PDB file of C-alpha atoms in Angstrom:
ATOM      1  CA  MET F   1     160.910 -66.110 -25.894  1.00 46.00           C
ATOM      2  CA  LYS F   2     162.845 -68.543 -28.323  1.00 45.00           C
ATOM      3  CA  TRP F   3     163.726 -70.919 -25.187  1.00 47.00           C
ATOM      4  CA  PRO F   4     159.875 -71.811 -24.332  1.00 51.00           C
ATOM      5  CA  LEU F   5     159.041 -71.853 -27.999  1.00 51.00           C
ATOM      6  CA  PHE F   6     161.583 -74.561 -28.797  1.00 54.00           C
ATOM      7  CA  ARG F   7     160.510 -76.190 -25.605  1.00 59.00           C
ATOM      8  CA  LEU F   8     157.218 -76.488 -27.084  1.00 59.00           C
ATOM      9  CA  CYS F   9     158.811 -77.613 -30.248  1.00 58.00           C
ATOM     10  CA  ILE F  10     160.409 -80.581 -28.739  1.00 61.00           C
ATOM     11  CA  ILE F  11     157.112 -81.789 -26.840  1.00 64.00           C
ATOM     12  CA  VAL F  12     155.158 -81.361 -29.919  1.00 62.00           C
ATOM     13  CA  PHE F  13     158.311 -83.564 -31.768  1.00 62.00           C
ATOM     14  CA  VAL F  14     158.598 -86.598 -28.761  1.00 60.00           C
ATOM     15  CA  ALA F  15     155.475 -87.474 -28.832  1.00 62.00           C
ATOM     16  CA  ALA F  16     154.955 -87.258 -32.047  1.00 60.00           C
ATOM     17  CA  MET F  17     157.663 -89.537 -32.270  1.00 60.00           C
ATOM     18  CA  VAL F  18     156.358 -91.720 -29.184  1.00 56.00           C
ATOM     19  CA  LEU F  19     153.254 -92.035 -31.564  1.00 57.00           C
ATOM     20  CA  THR F  20     155.391 -93.297 -34.318  1.00 58.00           C
ATOM     21  CA  ALA F  21     157.428 -95.465 -32.158  1.00 56.00           C
ATOM     22  CA  CYS F  22     153.861 -97.262 -30.722  1.00 54.00           C
ATOM     23  CA  GLY F  23     152.896 -98.270 -34.288  1.00 51.00           C
ATOM     24  CA  ALA F  24     155.676 -98.793 -35.585  1.00 50.00           C
ATOM     25  CA  GLU F  25     155.845-101.736 -32.565  1.00 48.00           C
ATOM     26  CA  GLN F  26     152.366-103.062 -33.792  1.00 49.00           C
ATOM     27  CA  SER F  27     152.769-105.654 -36.999  1.00 48.00           C
ATOM     28  CA  SER F  28     149.601-105.604 -37.869  1.00 48.00           C
ATOM     29  CA  SER F  29     148.777-101.659 -38.375  1.00 49.00           C
ATOM     30  CA  PRO F  30     149.473 -99.586 -40.558  1.00 53.00           C
ATOM     31  CA  GLN F  31     152.130 -96.882 -41.049  1.00 55.00           C
ATOM     32  CA  LEU F  32     151.168 -93.938 -39.441  1.00 58.00           C
ATOM     33  CA  GLY F  33     150.948 -91.098 -42.127  1.00 64.00           C
ATOM     34  CA  TYR F  34     151.099 -87.483 -41.470  1.00 64.00           C
ATOM     35  CA  LYS F  35     147.557 -86.327 -41.227  1.00 70.00           C
ATOM     36  CA  GLU F  36     146.776 -89.302 -38.880  1.00 72.00           C
ATOM     37  CA  ILE F  37     150.026 -88.570 -36.470  1.00 68.00           C
ATOM     38  CA  LYS F  38     149.316 -84.305 -36.675  1.00 67.00           C
ATOM     39  CA  SER F  39     145.387 -85.563 -35.006  1.00 73.00           C
ATOM     40  CA  MET F  40     146.749 -87.358 -32.719  1.00 73.00           C
ATOM     41  CA  VAL F  41     149.113 -84.645 -31.511  1.00 71.00           C
ATOM     42  CA  VAL F  42     146.375 -82.416 -31.591  1.00 69.00           C
ATOM     43  CA  ASP F  43     144.424 -84.410 -29.380  1.00 74.00           C
ATOM     44  CA  ILE F  44     147.252 -84.773 -27.183  1.00 74.00           C
ATOM     45  CA  LEU F  45     147.948 -81.001 -27.252  1.00 70.00           C
ATOM     46  CA  LYS F  46     143.685 -80.878 -25.948  1.00 73.00           C
ATOM     47  CA  THR F  47     143.977 -82.950 -23.041  1.00 78.00           C
ATOM     48  CA  ASP F  48     144.687 -81.560 -19.669  1.00 77.00           C
ATOM     49  CA  GLU F  49     148.531 -82.649 -19.549  1.00 76.00           C
ATOM     50  CA  GLY F  50     149.164 -81.852 -22.737  1.00 70.00           C
ATOM     51  CA  LYS F  51     147.638 -77.890 -21.358  1.00 70.00           C
ATOM     52  CA  LYS F  52     150.025 -77.888 -18.466  1.00 73.00           C
ATOM     53  CA  ALA F  53     152.976 -79.171 -20.614  1.00 70.00           C
ATOM     54  CA  VAL F  54     152.200 -76.029 -22.984  1.00 66.00           C
ATOM     55  CA  GLU F  55     151.896 -73.656 -20.125  1.00 67.00           C
ATOM     56  CA  GLU F  56     155.399 -74.877 -18.628  1.00 68.00           C
ATOM     57  CA  ALA F  57     156.674 -74.678 -22.224  1.00 62.00           C
ATOM     58  CA  ILE F  58     155.462 -71.169 -22.380  1.00 59.00           C
ATOM     59  CA  GLY F  59     155.707 -69.973 -18.608  1.00 58.00           C
ATOM     60  CA  GLY F  60     159.902 -71.192 -19.379  1.00 54.00           C
ATOM     61  CA  GLY F  61     159.764 -73.325 -15.835  1.00 49.00           C
ATOM     62  CA  THR F  62     157.890 -75.990 -13.788  1.00 47.00           C
ATOM     63  CA  GLY F  63     156.252 -75.972 -10.560  1.00 46.00           C
ATOM     64  CA  GLY F  64     155.949 -72.946  -8.516  1.00 47.00           C
ATOM     65  CA  SER F  65     157.791 -70.835 -11.094  1.00 47.00           C
ATOM     66  CA  SER F  66     155.505 -71.967 -13.701  1.00 46.00           C
ATOM     67  CA  SER F  67     152.576 -69.390 -13.126  1.00 49.00           C
ATOM     68  CA  SER F  68     154.712 -66.586 -12.919  1.00 50.00           C
ATOM     69  CA  GLY F  69     156.902 -67.715 -15.586  1.00 49.00           C
ATOM     70  CA  GLY F  70     153.943 -67.946 -17.579  1.00 50.00           C
ATOM     71  CA  SER F  71     152.997 -64.349 -17.409  1.00 54.00           C
ATOM     72  CA  MET F  72     155.921 -63.010 -18.189  1.00 52.00           C
ATOM     73  CA  GLY F  73     155.926 -65.422 -20.938  1.00 53.00           C
ATOM     74  CA  MET F  74     152.233 -64.187 -21.625  1.00 53.00           C
ATOM     75  CA  ARG F  75     153.249 -60.522 -21.445  1.00 57.00           C
ATOM     76  CA  MET F  76     156.759 -61.337 -23.787  1.00 52.00           C
ATOM     77  CA  MET F  77     153.873 -63.217 -26.021  1.00 52.00           C
ATOM     78  CA  SER F  78     151.406 -59.976 -26.330  1.00 53.00           C
ATOM     79  CA  ALA F  79     154.381 -57.199 -26.451  1.00 52.00           C
ATOM     80  CA  GLN F  80     155.908 -58.675 -29.287  1.00 51.00           C
ATOM     81  CA  SER F  81     151.898 -60.383 -31.101  1.00 61.00           C
ATOM     82  CA  GLY F  82     150.548 -56.774 -30.162  1.00 63.00           C
ATOM     83  CA  ASP F  83     150.491 -55.416 -33.939  1.00 68.00           C
ATOM     84  CA  GLN F  84     148.689 -58.728 -35.188  1.00 69.00           C
ATOM     85  CA  ILE F  85     146.097 -58.849 -32.432  1.00 68.00           C
ATOM     86  CA  ARG F  86     145.089 -55.729 -33.670  1.00 71.00           C
ATOM     87  CA  LEU F  87     145.215 -56.193 -36.721  1.00 72.00           C
ATOM     88  CA  ALA F  88     143.076 -59.842 -36.205  1.00 71.00           C
ATOM     89  CA  VAL F  89     140.643 -57.815 -34.040  1.00 68.00           C
ATOM     90  CA  LYS F  90     140.321 -55.217 -36.935  1.00 71.00           C
ATOM     91  CA  ASP F  91     139.299 -57.438 -39.496  1.00 72.00           C
ATOM     92  CA  THR F  92     136.526 -59.090 -37.686  1.00 69.00           C
ATOM     93  CA  LEU F  93     134.871 -55.866 -36.690  1.00 66.00           C
ATOM     94  CA  VAL F  94     134.599 -54.855 -40.168  1.00 71.00           C
ATOM     95  CA  SER F  95     133.775 -58.173 -41.550  1.00 73.00           C
ATOM     96  CA  GLU F  96     130.194 -58.576 -42.453  1.00 76.00           C
ATOM     97  CA  GLU F  97     130.141 -62.148 -40.805  1.00 74.00           C
ATOM     98  CA  TYR F  98     130.929 -60.168 -37.613  1.00 71.00           C
ATOM     99  CA  LYS F  99     128.474 -57.419 -38.762  1.00 73.00           C
ATOM    100  CA  LYS F 100     125.452 -59.821 -38.857  1.00 76.00           C
ATOM    101  CA  GLU F 101     126.077 -61.633 -35.730  1.00 75.00           C
ATOM    102  CA  ILE F 102     126.299 -58.257 -33.609  1.00 73.00           C
ATOM    103  CA  GLU F 103     123.211 -57.748 -34.658  1.00 74.00           C
ATOM    104  CA  LYS F 104     121.768 -60.858 -33.892  1.00 76.00           C
ATOM    105  CA  ILE F 105     123.835 -61.006 -30.478  1.00 74.00           C
ATOM    106  CA  MET F 106     122.230 -57.069 -29.701  1.00 71.00           C
ATOM    107  CA  THR F 107     118.298 -58.756 -30.407  1.00 76.00           C
ATOM    108  CA  ASP F 108     118.723 -59.853 -27.251  1.00 76.00           C
ATOM    109  CA  PRO F 109     117.031 -57.929 -24.515  1.00 74.00           C
ATOM    110  CA  LYS F 110     119.400 -58.706 -21.337  1.00 77.00           C
ATOM    111  CA  PHE F 111     122.358 -58.608 -23.888  1.00 74.00           C
ATOM    112  CA  ALA F 112     121.517 -54.940 -24.813  1.00 72.00           C
ATOM    113  CA  GLY F 113     120.932 -54.121 -21.440  1.00 74.00           C
ATOM    114  CA  GLU F 114     124.058 -55.420 -19.908  1.00 77.00           C
ATOM    115  CA  PHE F 115     126.619 -53.760 -22.662  1.00 73.00           C
ATOM    116  CA  ALA F 116     124.800 -50.450 -22.461  1.00 73.00           C
ATOM    117  CA  LYS F 117     125.441 -50.601 -18.839  1.00 75.00           C
ATOM    118  CA  ALA F 118     128.922 -51.831 -19.496  1.00 74.00           C
ATOM    119  CA  ILE F 119     129.630 -48.512 -21.666  1.00 70.00           C
ATOM    120  CA  ASN F 120     127.176 -46.306 -20.230  1.00 72.00           C
ATOM    121  CA  SER F 121     129.908 -44.199 -18.428  1.00 73.00           C
ATOM    122  CA  GLU F 122     132.203 -44.441 -21.018  1.00 72.00           C
ATOM    123  CA  SER F 123     129.305 -43.287 -23.318  1.00 73.00           C
ATOM    124  CA  LYS F 124     128.717 -40.016 -21.149  1.00 74.00           C
ATOM    125  CA  GLN F 125     132.284 -38.939 -20.833  1.00 78.00           C
ATOM    126  CA  LEU F 126     132.549 -39.882 -25.081  1.00 77.00           C
ATOM    127  CA  HIS F 127     129.181 -37.347 -25.228  1.00 74.00           C
ATOM    128  CA  MET F 128     130.645 -34.226 -23.050  1.00 77.00           C
ATOM    129  CA  GLN F 129     134.427 -34.424 -24.515  1.00 80.00           C
ATOM    130  CA  LEU F 130     132.696 -34.450 -28.111  1.00 79.00           C
ATOM    131  CA  ILE F 131     129.681 -32.187 -27.504  1.00 79.00           C
ATOM    132  CA  LYS F 132     132.726 -28.954 -26.658  1.00 82.00           C
ATOM    133  CA  ASP F 133     134.158 -29.693 -30.755  1.00 84.00           C
ATOM    134  CA  PRO F 134     132.470 -27.368 -32.803  1.00 86.00           C
ATOM    135  CA  THR F 135     132.873 -29.485 -36.053  1.00 86.00           C
ATOM    136  CA  TYR F 136     130.561 -32.059 -33.474  1.00 81.00           C
ATOM    137  CA  GLN F 137     128.225 -29.702 -33.009  1.00 84.00           C
ATOM    138  CA  LYS F 138     127.755 -28.141 -36.244  1.00 85.00           C
ATOM    139  CA  SER F 139     127.557 -32.112 -37.292  1.00 83.00           C
ATOM    140  CA  ILE F 140     124.468 -32.245 -34.663  1.00 81.00           C
ATOM    141  CA  GLN F 141     122.967 -28.689 -35.990  1.00 82.00           C
ATOM    142  CA  ASP F 142     123.119 -30.233 -39.525  1.00 83.00           C
ATOM    143  CA  MET F 143     121.115 -33.534 -38.424  1.00 80.00           C
ATOM    144  CA  LEU F 144     118.788 -31.474 -36.728  1.00 79.00           C
ATOM    145  CA  LYS F 145     117.679 -29.521 -39.853  1.00 83.00           C
ATOM    146  CA  SER F 146     117.510 -31.795 -42.243  1.00 83.00           C
ATOM    147  CA  PRO F 147     113.949 -32.003 -43.588  1.00 85.00           C
ATOM    148  CA  ASP F 148     113.602 -35.867 -42.539  1.00 84.00           C
ATOM    149  CA  VAL F 149     114.154 -34.965 -38.852  1.00 81.00           C
ATOM    150  CA  MET F 150     112.564 -32.317 -38.629  1.00 84.00           C
ATOM    151  CA  LYS F 151     109.834 -34.113 -40.242  1.00 86.00           C
ATOM    152  CA  SER F 152     109.487 -37.077 -37.877  1.00 84.00           C
ATOM    153  CA  PHE F 153     109.822 -34.357 -35.007  1.00 82.00           C
ATOM    154  CA  LEU F 154     106.763 -32.931 -35.890  1.00 84.00           C
ATOM    155  CA  GLU F 155     105.321 -36.244 -36.828  1.00 87.00           C
ATOM    156  CA  LEU F 156     106.380 -37.492 -33.110  1.00 83.00           C
ATOM    157  CA  THR F 157     104.640 -34.270 -31.901  1.00 85.00           C
ATOM    158  CA  LYS F 158     101.551 -34.948 -33.161  1.00 87.00           C
ATOM    159  CA  THR F 159     100.938 -38.492 -31.409  1.00 88.00           C
ATOM    160  CA  PRO F 160      98.378 -38.790 -28.665  1.00 88.00           C
ATOM    161  CA  ASP F 161     101.405 -40.178 -26.408  1.00 87.00           C
ATOM    162  CA  TYR F 162     103.577 -37.062 -27.398  1.00 85.00           C
ATOM    163  CA  ARG F 163     100.906 -34.957 -26.206  1.00 87.00           C
ATOM    164  CA  LYS F 164     100.012 -37.120 -22.821  1.00 88.00           C
ATOM    165  CA  GLN F 165     103.692 -35.859 -21.894  1.00 88.00           C
ATOM    166  CA  SER F 166     104.133 -32.755 -22.313  1.00 86.00           C
ATOM    167  CA  MET F 167     100.908 -32.063 -20.379  1.00 89.00           C
ATOM    168  CA  THR F 168     102.183 -34.120 -17.705  1.00 89.00           C
ATOM    169  CA  VAL F 169     105.206 -32.054 -17.946  1.00 86.00           C
ATOM    170  CA  MET F 170     104.098 -28.827 -18.069  1.00 85.00           C
ATOM    171  CA  GLN F 171     101.479 -29.859 -14.991  1.00 86.00           C
ATOM    172  CA  GLU F 172     104.396 -30.889 -12.711  1.00 86.00           C
ATOM    173  CA  ALA F 173     106.082 -27.485 -14.179  1.00 82.00           C
ATOM    174  CA  MET F 174     103.267 -25.224 -12.685  1.00 82.00           C
ATOM    175  CA  GLU F 175     103.112 -27.598  -9.217  1.00 85.00           C
ATOM    176  CA  ASN F 176     106.147 -25.701  -8.605  1.00 84.00           C
ATOM    177  CA  PRO F 177     105.946 -22.190  -6.956  1.00 84.00           C
ATOM    178  CA  LEU F 178     109.587 -20.754  -8.423  1.00 85.00           C
ATOM    179  CA  PHE F 179     108.058 -21.506 -11.723  1.00 82.00           C
ATOM    180  CA  ARG F 180     104.670 -19.853 -11.235  1.00 83.00           C
ATOM    181  CA  LEU F 181     106.098 -16.931 -10.040  1.00 85.00           C
ATOM    182  CA  GLU F 182     108.324 -16.959 -12.987  1.00 86.00           C
ATOM    183  CA  VAL F 183     105.526 -17.407 -15.099  1.00 83.00           C
ATOM    184  CA  MET F 184     103.531 -14.511 -13.763  1.00 87.00           C
ATOM    185  CA  GLU F 185     106.425 -12.140 -13.652  1.00 89.00           C
ATOM    186  CA  LEU F 186     106.488 -13.063 -17.215  1.00 87.00           C
ATOM    187  CA  LEU F 187     102.877 -12.694 -18.128  1.00 87.00           C
ATOM    188  CA  LYS F 188     103.037  -9.169 -16.517  1.00 88.00           C
ATOM    189  CA  THR F 189     105.620  -8.203 -18.939  1.00 88.00           C
ATOM    190  CA  VAL F 190     103.788  -9.255 -21.895  1.00 84.00           C
ATOM    191  CA  VAL F 191     100.448  -7.440 -20.401  1.00 85.00           C
ATOM    192  CA  LYS F 192     102.572  -4.054 -19.861  1.00 84.00           C
ATOM    193  CA  ASP F 193     103.554  -4.389 -23.234  1.00 81.00           C
ATOM    194  CA  GLU F 194     100.466  -4.939 -25.093  1.00 80.00           C
ATOM    195  CA  LEU F 195      98.786  -2.043 -23.269  1.00 79.00           C
ATOM    196  CA  GLN F 196     101.647   0.698 -23.426  1.00 75.00           C
ATOM    197  CA  PRO F 197     101.693   1.138 -27.476  1.00 66.00           C
ATOM    198  CA  LYS F 198      97.734   1.217 -26.570  1.00 65.00           C
ATOM    199  CA  VAL F 199      97.862   3.763 -24.271  1.00 60.00           C
ATOM    200  CA  GLU F 200     100.162   6.104 -26.590  1.00 64.00           C
ATOM    201  CA  LYS F 201      98.451   5.872 -29.440  1.00 65.00           C
ATOM    202  CA  LYS F 202      95.158   6.951 -27.399  1.00 66.00           C
ATOM    203  CA  LYS F 203      97.048  10.059 -25.754  1.00 66.00           C
ATOM    204  CA  GLN F 204      98.623  11.238 -29.285  1.00 66.00           C
ATOM    205  CA  GLY F 205      95.070  10.963 -31.023  1.00 64.00           C
ATOM    206  CA  GLU F 206      93.500  13.173 -27.670  1.00 65.00           C
ATOM    207  CA  GLY F 207      96.645  15.817 -28.419  1.00 62.00           C
ATOM    208  CA  LYS F 208      95.825  16.398 -32.519  1.00 62.00           C
ATOM    209  CA  GLY F 209      92.042  16.660 -31.626  1.00 59.00           C
ATOM    210  CA  GLN F 210      93.041  19.123 -29.215  1.00 61.00           C
ATOM    211  CA  GLU F 211      95.813  20.935 -31.970  1.00 58.00           C
ATOM    212  CA  GLY F 212      92.602  20.871 -34.747  1.00 56.00           C
ATOM    213  CA  GLN F 213      90.201  21.982 -32.408  1.00 57.00           C
ATOM    214  CA  GLY F 214      92.554  25.378 -31.843  1.00 54.00           C
ATOM    215  CA  GLY F 215      93.011  25.854 -35.125  1.00 52.00           C
ATOM    216  CA  SER F 216      89.660  26.208 -35.939  1.00 51.00           C
ATOM    217  CA  GLY F 217      88.974  28.858 -33.087  1.00 51.00           C
ATOM    218  CA  GLY F 218      91.403  30.402 -34.387  1.00 50.00           C
ATOM    219  CA  ASP F 219      90.161  30.729 -38.600  1.00 52.00           C
ATOM    220  CA  GLY F 220      87.048  31.644 -36.829  1.00 50.00           C
ATOM    221  CA  GLY F 221      88.510  34.497 -35.466  1.00 50.00           C
ATOM    222  CA  SER F 222      89.735  35.748 -37.982  1.00 49.00           C
ATOM    223  CA  GLU F 223      87.167  35.567 -40.222  1.00 49.00           C
ATOM    224  CA  SER F 224      84.586  37.766 -38.173  1.00 49.00           C
ATOM    225  CA  GLY F 225      87.650  40.516 -37.603  1.00 49.00           C
ATOM    226  CA  GLY F 226      87.621  40.687 -41.313  1.00 49.00           C
ATOM    227  CA  GLY F 227      83.497  41.377 -41.691  1.00 48.00           C
ATOM    228  CA  GLU F 228      83.838  43.735 -39.078  1.00 45.00           C
ATOM    229  CA  GLU F 229      86.200  45.773 -41.193  1.00 47.00           C
ATOM    230  CA  GLY F 230      84.576  45.617 -44.197  1.00 46.00           C
ATOM    231  CA  GLY F 231      81.397  46.936 -42.343  1.00 47.00           C
ATOM    232  CA  GLY F 232      83.176  49.780 -41.467  1.00 46.00           C
ATOM    233  CA  ASP F 233      84.242  50.917 -45.026  1.00 50.00           C
ATOM    234  CA  GLY F 234      80.701  50.774 -46.298  1.00 46.00           C
ATOM    235  CA  GLY F 235      79.821  52.842 -43.229  1.00 46.00           C
ATOM    236  CA  GLY F 236      82.284  55.425 -44.076  1.00 46.00           C
ATOM    237  CA  GLY F 237      81.450  55.550 -47.847  1.00 44.00           C
TER     238      GLY F 237
END
């Protein structure tokens, strides 16, 4: 990696020396300063020839070997400067200017749609992994239980669009024969559970009435028997 960078430094130095020599040959022009030389070198590096020279210097070769050498040099550069790149990306992502720029970009419907499609599969996979995490589940439950979310949900259920959509879903579900069968079975169970306590209460009431009538008949027989005994005693006297 040092050799390609050394070659790059040589190229820049030679370019600066050539420019300085050309400027010295012109007696009418003043001597160039550091800023002028730097500006000229930057302009040279921006040209196609300058870019090609830089690529060859980084690649460590020329001609046919420039592409392979360039890729190797870039891999070495990426491996050595990976930490710096990650740090730079992190600083960029957390900066306020970047946040404002992202908010501005995401307002574009076309970009937002393409971005959502690009991360759709990754988002689904990440959500499927998170949904199995107890901590994530608890966070979702706490969020749904919050007063603000419940209030928002209740307000949503009162809107005409939500009710219309709910009715559409119910109608589509009722058109399904299996769903109708399940609903009928459920209704039969509910009706049976509702009627059973009433029938049991009616039977219990009839049983208590019969017991009361039987007790009254027994008491009447006892009283009539006592009266006959009293009459017999009086006659004997």
